[in-house]
CSV table of C-alpha atoms in Angstrom, one decimal:
chain,number,residue,atom,x,y,z
G,1,MET,CA,37.5,6.2,3.9
G,2,ARG,CA,37.3,8.1,0.7
G,3,GLN,CA,35.1,11.2,0.9
G,4,LYS,CA,32.2,11.2,-1.5
G,5,SER,CA,31.6,14.1,-3.7
G,6,ASN,CA,28.4,16.1,-2.9
G,7,LEU,CA,28.0,17.3,-6.5
G,8,HIS,CA,24.7,15.5,-7.0
G,9,MET,CA,23.5,15.6,-3.4
G,10,PRO,CA,20.4,17.6,-2.5
G,11,GLN,CA,21.1,20.8,-0.6
G,12,ILE,CA,20.1,20.6,3.1
G,13,LEU,CA,18.8,23.9,4.1
G,14,PRO,CA,20.2,25.6,7.2
G,15,SER,CA,18.2,25.3,10.4
G,16,ASN,CA,16.9,28.9,10.3
G,17,HIS,CA,15.2,28.0,7.0
G,18,ILE,CA,13.5,24.8,7.9
G,19,GLY,CA,10.1,24.6,9.5
G,20,THR,CA,8.7,22.9,12.5
G,21,GLU,CA,9.1,19.5,11.1
G,22,ALA,CA,12.9,19.8,10.8
G,23,GLY,CA,14.9,17.8,13.2
G,24,SER,CA,18.3,17.0,14.5
G,25,ALA,CA,20.3,13.8,14.2
G,26,SER,CA,21.2,14.2,17.9
G,27,GLN,CA,17.7,13.7,19.1
G,28,PRO,CA,16.7,10.1,20.0
G,29,PHE,CA,14.8,7.8,17.7
G,30,ILE,CA,11.3,6.7,18.7
G,31,GLN,CA,11.5,3.3,20.5
G,32,ARG,CA,8.9,0.7,20.9
G,33,GLY,CA,7.0,0.9,24.3
G,34,THR,CA,7.3,4.7,24.6
G,35,PRO,CA,4.3,7.1,24.4
G,36,ALA,CA,5.6,8.7,21.2
G,37,TYR,CA,5.8,5.2,19.6
G,38,ARG,CA,2.2,4.5,20.5
G,39,ARG,CA,1.0,7.9,19.2
G,40,ALA,CA,2.9,7.5,16.0
G,41,SER,CA,1.7,4.0,15.4
G,42,LEU,CA,-2.0,4.7,16.1
G,43,ALA,CA,-1.9,7.9,14.0
G,44,LEU,CA,-0.4,6.1,11.0
G,45,PHE,CA,-2.7,3.2,11.6
G,46,ALA,CA,-5.6,5.7,11.2
G,47,ALA,CA,-4.0,7.2,8.1
G,48,GLY,CA,-3.6,3.8,6.5
G,49,LEU,CA,-7.1,2.9,7.4
G,50,ALA,CA,-8.6,6.0,5.8
G,51,THR,CA,-6.4,5.8,2.7
G,52,PHE,CA,-7.1,2.1,1.9
G,53,THR,CA,-10.8,2.4,2.8
G,54,ILE,CA,-11.1,5.0,0.1
G,55,LEU,CA,-8.8,3.3,-2.4
G,56,TYR,CA,-10.5,-0.2,-2.3
G,57,CYS,CA,-14.1,0.6,-1.4
G,58,VAL,CA,-15.2,0.3,-5.0
G,59,GLN,CA,-13.7,-3.2,-5.5
G,60,PRO,CA,-16.8,-5.2,-4.3
G,61,LEU,CA,-18.9,-3.0,-6.6
G,62,PHE,CA,-17.5,-4.1,-9.9
G,63,PRO,CA,-20.4,-6.5,-10.7
G,64,LEU,CA,-22.8,-3.8,-9.7
G,65,PHE,CA,-21.1,-1.3,-12.0
G,66,THR,CA,-21.2,-3.8,-14.8
G,67,ALA,CA,-25.0,-4.1,-14.4
G,68,GLN,CA,-25.9,-0.5,-13.6
G,69,PHE,CA,-23.6,1.3,-16.0
G,70,HIS,CA,-23.6,-1.4,-18.7
G,71,VAL,CA,-19.8,-1.8,-18.8
G,72,SER,CA,-17.6,-4.8,-19.1
G,73,PRO,CA,-15.7,-6.4,-16.2
G,74,VAL,CA,-12.5,-4.9,-17.6
G,75,MET,CA,-14.1,-1.4,-17.7
G,76,ALA,CA,-15.6,-1.8,-14.3
G,77,SER,CA,-12.1,-2.6,-12.9
G,78,LEU,CA,-10.9,0.7,-14.2
G,79,SER,CA,-12.6,2.4,-11.2
G,80,LEU,CA,-9.8,0.8,-9.2
G,81,SER,CA,-7.0,0.4,-11.7
G,82,LEU,CA,-7.2,4.0,-12.9
G,83,THR,CA,-6.9,5.2,-9.3
G,84,THR,CA,-3.9,3.0,-8.6
G,85,ILE,CA,-2.0,3.8,-11.8
G,86,LEU,CA,-2.3,7.6,-11.1
G,87,LEU,CA,-1.5,6.9,-7.4
G,88,ALA,CA,1.7,5.1,-8.7
G,89,ILE,CA,2.6,8.0,-11.0
G,90,THR,CA,2.1,10.6,-8.2
G,91,LEU,CA,3.9,8.7,-5.5
G,92,PRO,CA,7.5,9.8,-6.5
G,93,ILE,CA,6.2,13.4,-6.7
G,94,ALA,CA,4.6,13.2,-3.3
G,95,GLY,CA,7.9,11.7,-1.9
G,96,ILE,CA,9.8,14.6,-3.4
G,97,VAL,CA,7.4,17.2,-2.0
G,98,SER,CA,7.7,15.6,1.4
G,99,ASP,CA,11.5,15.9,1.3
G,100,ALA,CA,11.0,19.6,0.8
G,101,ILE,CA,8.1,20.6,3.0
G,102,GLY,CA,7.8,17.9,5.6
G,103,ARG,CA,6.3,14.4,6.1
G,104,LYS,CA,3.3,15.3,8.3
G,105,SER,CA,2.2,18.3,6.2
G,106,VAL,CA,2.0,16.2,3.0
G,107,MET,CA,0.1,13.3,4.7
G,108,THR,CA,-2.4,15.8,6.4
G,109,ILE,CA,-3.3,17.4,3.1
G,110,SER,CA,-3.6,14.1,1.4
G,111,LEU,CA,-6.0,12.7,4.0
G,112,VAL,CA,-8.4,15.7,4.0
G,113,VAL,CA,-8.6,16.2,0.3
G,114,SER,CA,-9.0,12.4,-0.5
G,115,ALA,CA,-11.9,12.2,2.1
G,116,ILE,CA,-13.7,15.0,0.3
G,117,CYS,CA,-13.2,13.4,-3.1
G,118,CYS,CA,-14.6,10.1,-1.6
G,119,ILE,CA,-17.9,11.9,-0.8
G,120,LEU,CA,-17.9,13.4,-4.3
G,121,THR,CA,-17.6,10.0,-5.9
G,122,ALA,CA,-21.1,9.1,-4.5
G,123,LEU,CA,-22.5,12.1,-6.5
G,124,ALA,CA,-21.2,11.0,-9.9
G,125,PRO,CA,-24.1,11.0,-12.4
G,126,ASP,CA,-22.5,8.4,-14.7
G,127,PHE,CA,-19.5,6.0,-15.0
G,128,ALA,CA,-17.3,8.5,-16.9
G,129,VAL,CA,-17.6,11.1,-14.2
G,130,LEU,CA,-17.0,8.5,-11.6
G,131,LEU,CA,-13.8,7.6,-13.3
G,132,VAL,CA,-12.7,11.2,-13.4
G,133,ILE,CA,-13.2,11.6,-9.6
G,134,ARG,CA,-11.5,8.3,-8.9
G,135,ALA,CA,-8.6,9.4,-11.0
G,136,THR,CA,-8.3,12.6,-9.0
G,137,GLN,CA,-8.4,10.5,-5.8
G,138,GLY,CA,-5.5,8.5,-7.1
G,139,ILE,CA,-3.4,11.7,-7.3
G,140,VAL,CA,-4.3,13.0,-3.9
G,141,LEU,CA,-4.1,9.7,-2.1
G,142,ALA,CA,-0.4,9.3,-2.9
G,143,GLY,CA,0.6,11.6,0.0
G,144,VAL,CA,0.1,9.0,2.7
G,145,PRO,CA,1.7,5.8,1.3
G,146,ALA,CA,4.6,7.7,-0.2
G,147,VAL,CA,5.5,9.4,3.0
G,148,ALA,CA,4.5,7.1,5.9
G,149,MET,CA,7.3,4.6,5.1
G,150,ALA,CA,9.8,7.5,5.0
G,151,TYR,CA,8.5,8.9,8.3
G,152,LEU,CA,8.9,5.6,10.0
G,153,SER,CA,12.3,4.9,8.6
G,154,GLU,CA,13.5,8.3,9.8
G,155,GLU,CA,11.9,8.5,13.2
G,156,VAL,CA,11.7,4.9,14.5
G,157,GLU,CA,14.8,3.1,16.0
G,158,SER,CA,16.1,0.4,13.8
G,159,MET,CA,15.2,-2.6,15.9
G,160,SER,CA,11.6,-1.3,16.3
G,161,LEU,CA,11.2,-0.5,12.6
G,162,GLY,CA,9.9,-3.8,11.3
G,163,PHE,CA,7.1,-4.0,13.9
G,164,ALA,CA,6.2,-0.3,13.5
G,165,MET,CA,6.0,-0.8,9.7
G,166,GLY,CA,3.9,-3.9,10.3
G,167,LEU,CA,1.4,-1.8,12.4
G,168,TYR,CA,1.1,0.8,9.7
G,169,ILE,CA,0.4,-1.9,7.1
G,170,SER,CA,-2.1,-3.4,9.6
G,171,GLY,CA,-4.0,-0.1,9.3
G,172,ASN,CA,-3.9,-0.6,5.5
G,173,THR,CA,-5.4,-4.1,5.8
G,174,ILE,CA,-8.1,-2.9,8.2
G,175,GLY,CA,-8.9,-0.1,5.9
G,176,GLY,CA,-9.3,-2.4,2.9
G,177,LEU,CA,-11.4,-4.7,5.0
G,178,PHE,CA,-13.6,-2.0,6.5
G,179,GLY,CA,-14.3,-0.4,3.1
G,180,ARG,CA,-15.3,-3.6,1.5
G,181,ILE,CA,-17.5,-4.8,4.3
G,182,VAL,CA,-19.3,-1.5,4.9
G,183,VAL,CA,-19.9,-0.9,1.2
G,184,GLY,CA,-21.4,-4.4,0.8
G,185,MET,CA,-23.6,-4.1,3.9
G,186,ILE,CA,-25.0,-0.6,3.2
G,187,THR,CA,-25.4,-1.4,-0.5
G,188,ASP,CA,-27.6,-4.4,0.4
G,189,ILE,CA,-29.9,-2.2,2.5
G,190,SER,CA,-29.7,1.1,0.7
G,191,THR,CA,-27.5,2.1,-2.2
G,192,TRP,CA,-23.8,2.1,-3.1
G,193,ARG,CA,-23.9,5.9,-3.1
G,194,ILE,CA,-24.9,6.1,0.5
G,195,ALA,CA,-22.2,3.6,1.4
G,196,ILE,CA,-19.5,5.7,-0.2
G,197,ILE,CA,-20.7,8.9,1.7
G,198,VAL,CA,-20.5,7.0,5.0
G,199,LEU,CA,-16.9,6.0,4.2
G,200,GLY,CA,-16.0,9.6,3.3
G,201,ALA,CA,-17.3,10.8,6.7
G,202,VAL,CA,-15.3,8.1,8.5
G,203,SER,CA,-12.2,9.1,6.6
G,204,LEU,CA,-12.7,12.7,7.7
G,205,LEU,CA,-12.7,11.6,11.3
G,206,ALA,CA,-9.5,9.6,10.7
G,207,PHE,CA,-7.9,12.7,9.2
G,208,PHE,CA,-8.7,14.7,12.4
G,209,TYR,CA,-7.2,12.0,14.7
G,210,PHE,CA,-4.1,11.8,12.6
G,211,TRP,CA,-3.5,15.5,12.6
G,212,ARG,CA,-3.9,15.8,16.3
G,213,SER,CA,-1.8,12.7,17.2
G,214,LEU,CA,1.2,12.2,15.0
G,215,PRO,CA,4.4,13.4,16.6
G,216,SER,CA,6.4,16.0,14.6
G,217,SER,CA,9.5,14.9,12.9
G,218,ARG,CA,12.8,14.9,14.8
G,219,HIS,CA,15.2,13.7,12.1
G,220,PHE,CA,13.7,15.2,9.0
G,221,GLN,CA,15.9,17.6,7.0
G,222,ARG,CA,14.3,19.7,4.4
G,223,VAL,CA,16.2,19.7,1.1
G,224,SER,CA,16.0,22.0,-1.9
G,225,ILE,CA,14.3,20.8,-5.1
G,226,THR,CA,15.9,21.3,-8.5
G,227,PRO,CA,15.7,19.1,-11.6
G,228,LYS,CA,19.3,18.2,-11.2
G,229,HIS,CA,18.9,17.1,-7.6
G,230,LEU,CA,15.8,15.1,-8.4
G,231,LEU,CA,17.3,13.2,-11.3
G,232,ALA,CA,20.4,12.5,-9.2
G,233,GLY,CA,18.3,11.3,-6.3
G,234,PHE,CA,16.3,8.9,-8.4
G,235,GLY,CA,19.4,7.7,-10.1
G,236,ARG,CA,21.0,6.9,-6.7
G,237,GLN,CA,18.2,4.5,-5.9
G,238,PHE,CA,18.7,2.5,-9.0
G,239,ARG,CA,22.4,2.0,-8.4
G,240,ASP,CA,21.6,-0.6,-5.7
G,241,PRO,CA,20.5,-3.9,-7.4
G,242,GLY,CA,19.0,-4.9,-4.0
G,243,ILE,CA,16.6,-2.1,-4.1
G,244,ILE,CA,15.7,-2.8,-7.7
G,245,CYS,CA,14.8,-6.4,-6.7
G,246,LEU,CA,12.6,-5.0,-3.9
G,247,PHE,CA,10.9,-2.7,-6.4
G,248,LEU,CA,10.2,-5.7,-8.6
G,249,MET,CA,9.0,-7.8,-5.7
G,250,GLY,CA,6.5,-5.2,-4.7
G,251,ALA,CA,5.1,-5.1,-8.3
G,252,LEU,CA,4.8,-8.8,-8.6
G,253,LEU,CA,3.2,-9.5,-5.2
G,254,MET,CA,0.7,-6.6,-5.5
G,255,GLY,CA,-0.2,-7.6,-9.1
G,256,GLY,CA,-1.2,-11.0,-8.0
G,257,PHE,CA,-2.9,-9.8,-4.8
G,258,VAL,CA,-5.2,-7.3,-6.4
G,259,THR,CA,-6.0,-9.6,-9.3
G,260,LEU,CA,-7.4,-12.3,-6.9
G,261,TYR,CA,-9.6,-9.8,-5.0
G,262,ASN,CA,-10.8,-8.0,-8.1
G,263,TYR,CA,-12.4,-11.1,-9.6
G,264,LEU,CA,-13.3,-13.1,-6.5
G,265,GLY,CA,-16.6,-11.2,-6.4
G,266,TYR,CA,-17.5,-12.2,-10.0
G,267,ARG,CA,-16.9,-15.8,-9.2
G,268,LEU,CA,-18.8,-15.9,-5.9
G,269,MET,CA,-21.8,-13.9,-7.1
G,270,ALA,CA,-22.3,-16.2,-10.0
G,271,HIS,CA,-23.7,-19.7,-10.2
G,272,PRO,CA,-23.4,-22.0,-8.2
G,273,TYR,CA,-22.6,-19.8,-5.3
G,274,ASP,CA,-25.0,-16.9,-6.0
G,275,LEU,CA,-23.8,-14.8,-3.0
G,276,SER,CA,-25.1,-11.3,-2.3
G,277,GLU,CA,-23.0,-8.1,-2.2
G,278,SER,CA,-23.2,-8.2,1.6
G,279,ILE,CA,-21.9,-11.8,1.9
G,280,VAL,CA,-19.1,-11.2,-0.6
G,281,GLY,CA,-18.2,-8.1,1.4
G,282,TRP,CA,-17.9,-10.1,4.6
G,283,ILE,CA,-15.6,-12.6,2.9
G,284,PHE,CA,-13.1,-9.9,2.9
G,285,ILE,CA,-12.9,-10.5,6.7
G,286,VAL,CA,-9.9,-12.7,5.8
G,287,TYR,CA,-8.0,-9.4,5.6
G,288,LEU,CA,-7.7,-9.7,9.3
G,289,VAL,CA,-5.1,-12.4,8.8
G,290,GLY,CA,-3.1,-9.7,6.9
G,291,THR,CA,-3.4,-7.5,10.0
G,292,PHE,CA,-1.7,-10.1,12.1
G,293,SER,CA,0.7,-11.2,9.4
G,294,SER,CA,2.1,-7.8,8.6
G,295,SER,CA,3.2,-7.1,12.2
G,296,TRP,CA,4.1,-10.7,13.1
G,297,MET,CA,6.1,-11.4,10.0
G,298,GLY,CA,7.7,-7.9,10.3
G,299,ARG,CA,8.9,-8.8,13.7
G,300,LYS,CA,10.2,-12.2,12.5
G,301,ALA,CA,12.1,-10.4,9.7
G,302,ASP,CA,13.8,-8.3,12.3
G,303,THR,CA,15.1,-11.4,14.1
G,304,VAL,CA,15.5,-14.3,11.5
G,305,GLY,CA,16.3,-12.3,8.4
G,306,ARG,CA,14.3,-10.6,5.6
G,307,ARG,CA,15.6,-12.9,2.9
G,308,LYS,CA,14.1,-16.0,4.6
G,309,ILE,CA,10.8,-14.3,5.3
G,310,LEU,CA,10.4,-13.2,1.7
G,311,PHE,CA,10.8,-16.7,0.4
G,312,ILE,CA,8.4,-18.1,3.0
G,313,SER,CA,5.8,-15.4,2.3
G,314,VAL,CA,5.8,-15.9,-1.5
G,315,GLY,CA,5.6,-19.7,-1.0
G,316,ILE,CA,2.5,-19.2,1.3
G,317,MET,CA,0.9,-17.0,-1.4
G,318,LEU,CA,1.4,-19.7,-4.0
G,319,MET,CA,-0.1,-22.4,-1.8
G,320,GLY,CA,-3.1,-20.2,-1.0
G,321,VAL,CA,-4.0,-19.4,-4.6
G,322,LEU,CA,-3.8,-23.0,-5.7
G,323,ILE,CA,-6.2,-24.0,-2.9
G,324,THR,CA,-8.8,-21.6,-4.4
G,325,LEU,CA,-9.0,-23.9,-7.5
G,326,THR,CA,-11.3,-26.2,-5.5
G,327,HIS,CA,-15.1,-25.8,-5.8
G,328,SER,CA,-15.8,-25.9,-2.1
G,329,ILE,CA,-16.7,-22.4,-0.7
G,330,VAL,CA,-15.0,-23.2,2.6
G,331,LEU,CA,-11.7,-24.2,0.9
G,332,ILE,CA,-11.9,-21.2,-1.4
G,333,ILE,CA,-12.1,-18.8,1.6
G,334,LEU,CA,-9.3,-20.8,3.3
G,335,GLY,CA,-7.1,-20.4,0.2
G,336,VAL,CA,-7.8,-16.7,0.1
G,337,ALA,CA,-6.9,-16.4,3.8
G,338,VAL,CA,-3.6,-18.2,3.3
G,339,PHE,CA,-2.8,-16.1,0.2
G,340,THR,CA,-3.6,-12.9,2.2
G,341,PHE,CA,-1.4,-14.0,5.1
G,342,GLY,CA,1.6,-14.5,2.7
G,343,PHE,CA,1.0,-11.3,0.8
G,344,PHE,CA,1.0,-9.0,3.8
G,345,GLY,CA,4.0,-10.7,5.3
G,346,GLY,CA,6.0,-10.3,2.1
G,347,HIS,CA,4.9,-6.6,1.6
G,348,SER,CA,5.7,-5.7,5.2
G,349,THR,CA,9.2,-7.3,4.9
G,350,ALA,CA,10.0,-5.7,1.5
G,351,SER,CA,8.7,-2.2,2.3
G,352,SER,CA,10.7,-2.0,5.6
G,353,TRP,CA,13.8,-3.4,3.8
G,354,VAL,CA,13.7,-0.5,1.3
G,355,GLY,CA,13.9,2.0,4.1
G,356,ARG,CA,16.9,0.3,5.6
G,357,ARG,CA,18.8,-0.1,2.3
G,358,ALA,CA,18.4,3.5,1.2
G,359,VAL,CA,21.3,5.4,2.7
G,360,SER,CA,19.9,8.8,1.4
G,361,GLY,CA,16.6,10.0,-0.1
G,362,ARG,CA,14.4,7.6,1.9
G,363,GLY,CA,11.3,9.5,0.7
G,364,GLN,CA,12.3,8.9,-2.9
G,365,ALA,CA,13.2,5.3,-2.2
G,366,SER,CA,9.9,4.6,-0.5
G,367,SER,CA,7.9,6.4,-3.2
G,368,LEU,CA,9.7,4.4,-5.9
G,369,TYR,CA,8.9,1.1,-4.2
G,370,LEU,CA,5.2,2.1,-4.0
G,371,PHE,CA,5.3,3.3,-7.6
G,372,PHE,CA,6.2,-0.2,-8.7
G,373,TYR,CA,3.8,-1.7,-6.2
G,374,TYR,CA,0.8,0.2,-7.6
G,375,VAL,CA,1.9,-0.2,-11.2
G,376,GLY,CA,1.8,-3.9,-10.5
G,377,SER,CA,-1.7,-3.4,-9.0
G,378,SER,CA,-3.0,-1.5,-12.0
G,379,LEU,CA,-1.5,-3.7,-14.7
G,380,GLY,CA,-2.3,-7.0,-12.9
G,381,GLY,CA,-5.8,-5.9,-12.0
G,382,SER,CA,-6.7,-5.0,-15.5
G,383,ALA,CA,-4.9,-7.9,-17.2
G,384,GLY,CA,-6.8,-10.2,-14.9
G,385,GLY,CA,-10.0,-9.1,-16.6
G,386,LEU,CA,-8.8,-10.6,-19.8
G,387,PHE,CA,-7.9,-13.9,-18.1
G,388,TRP,CA,-11.3,-14.0,-16.4
G,389,SER,CA,-13.2,-13.3,-19.6
G,390,HIS,CA,-11.4,-16.1,-21.5
G,391,PHE,CA,-10.5,-18.7,-18.9
G,392,GLN,CA,-12.6,-17.9,-15.8
G,393,TRP,CA,-11.1,-18.7,-12.4
G,394,ALA,CA,-8.5,-21.2,-13.7
G,395,GLY,CA,-7.1,-18.3,-15.8
G,396,ILE,CA,-6.9,-16.0,-12.8
G,397,VAL,CA,-5.0,-18.7,-10.8
G,398,ALA,CA,-2.6,-19.4,-13.7
G,399,MET,CA,-1.8,-15.7,-14.0
G,400,ILE,CA,-1.2,-15.2,-10.3
G,401,SER,CA,0.9,-18.3,-10.1
G,402,GLY,CA,3.1,-17.1,-12.9
G,403,LEU,CA,3.7,-13.8,-11.1
G,404,LEU,CA,4.6,-15.6,-7.9
G,405,VAL,CA,7.1,-17.8,-9.7
G,406,LEU,CA,8.7,-14.7,-11.0
G,407,ALA,CA,8.7,-13.3,-7.4
G,408,LEU,CA,10.5,-16.4,-6.2
G,409,ILE,CA,13.2,-15.9,-8.9
G,410,VAL,CA,13.6,-12.2,-7.8
G,411,ALA,CA,13.9,-13.3,-4.2
G,412,GLY,CA,16.6,-15.8,-5.2
G,413,VAL,CA,18.5,-13.0,-7.0
G,414,LEU,CA,18.1,-10.8,-4.0
G,415,SER,CA,19.5,-13.5,-1.7
G,416,GLY,CA,22.8,-13.3,-3.7
G,417,ILE,CA,23.2,-9.6,-3.3
G,418,PRO,CA,25.3,-8.5,-0.2
G,419,PRO,CA,23.7,-6.2,2.3
G,420,MET,CA,24.3,-2.4,1.9
G,421,THR,CA,27.6,-1.3,3.3
G,422,LYS,CA,26.2,1.7,5.2
G,423,PRO,CA,23.1,0.6,7.2
G,424,ARG,CA,21.3,3.1,9.3
G,425,GLN,CA,22.3,2.8,13.0
């Protein structure tokens, strides 16, 4: 086999220069059923819960922000979209930093600082200051999602990876659910500011558990950071058309997903439903199907194939969003549940696939996937406000359906691309 030039490869520092997170390829990977697997899974579950509690806790408050701060639905959505766009921009940087100083270190700093920022959000005197704090949160939150996928891809044995990734994403779904429900319930009996403070305190507890429980890296190798190495590393990821398709898949799926949840509250709090903040928050209980879907579909992807699971997941999402066109509240919730099931199955499959296709720079590959994922969230979430303002719910469904049709096309292209030639063993 021809030897590849290392001209553009990051420099791996010698063992006497790498910290406690540095590992060795000779050490075993974490396998499902072992104590290390359980500790890693629960620690990352807690990290995902805290991260996505903080990220999405403002989503049910959009109608309240519109009324209290006298801003439009599009402006109200910026309290989430601005956070996610800065999260997307920061993700590659967080991935690069983690390649240099270690996975656990970056995630630990991200969790504690973002929890403090969450508490500060509750003290914002006006909407402009709130947006500044939420923007800061977007920057510091990037440390967990950018690095968690790389940590799992490096440390978990290949046949256990899909399930482990699904468990981490389950923490994300529980966090999104927990934040929305708690905000709705506490806001109904007190204020949204008290609700945000409570979530900040819970996130601090999650940080402490993560810090104490996550096993140190065994296979991480610290690399030097130079502009030349960084550009070469990012360039390598875009040489694989399969990874490019996965990046686009993440953007399209998340763009549709966040659009539906951003404007569901506007629909259900208006006539003829007239639901309260608390009731709308409890509707997010359908996130639980995502908790099941991410791990179950991740396991299926390990056995029946990722290409097939991606097609099935997108098809389920499309069916679910079309069901929400009905005027029956029961069928609307059913449609949202079906849509959510498909989304988390697709996201779990695509995200674990990125880690397997990337033969080097997994931190960069994972962060680039999430960069596109959250760009899709920001653009889709804000564009959805225009569709809602002009066409109401029918416009939201049309927009999401268009994104999912594009996702099916991308999945078809991906199916024609052969697997990478050097999979991780």
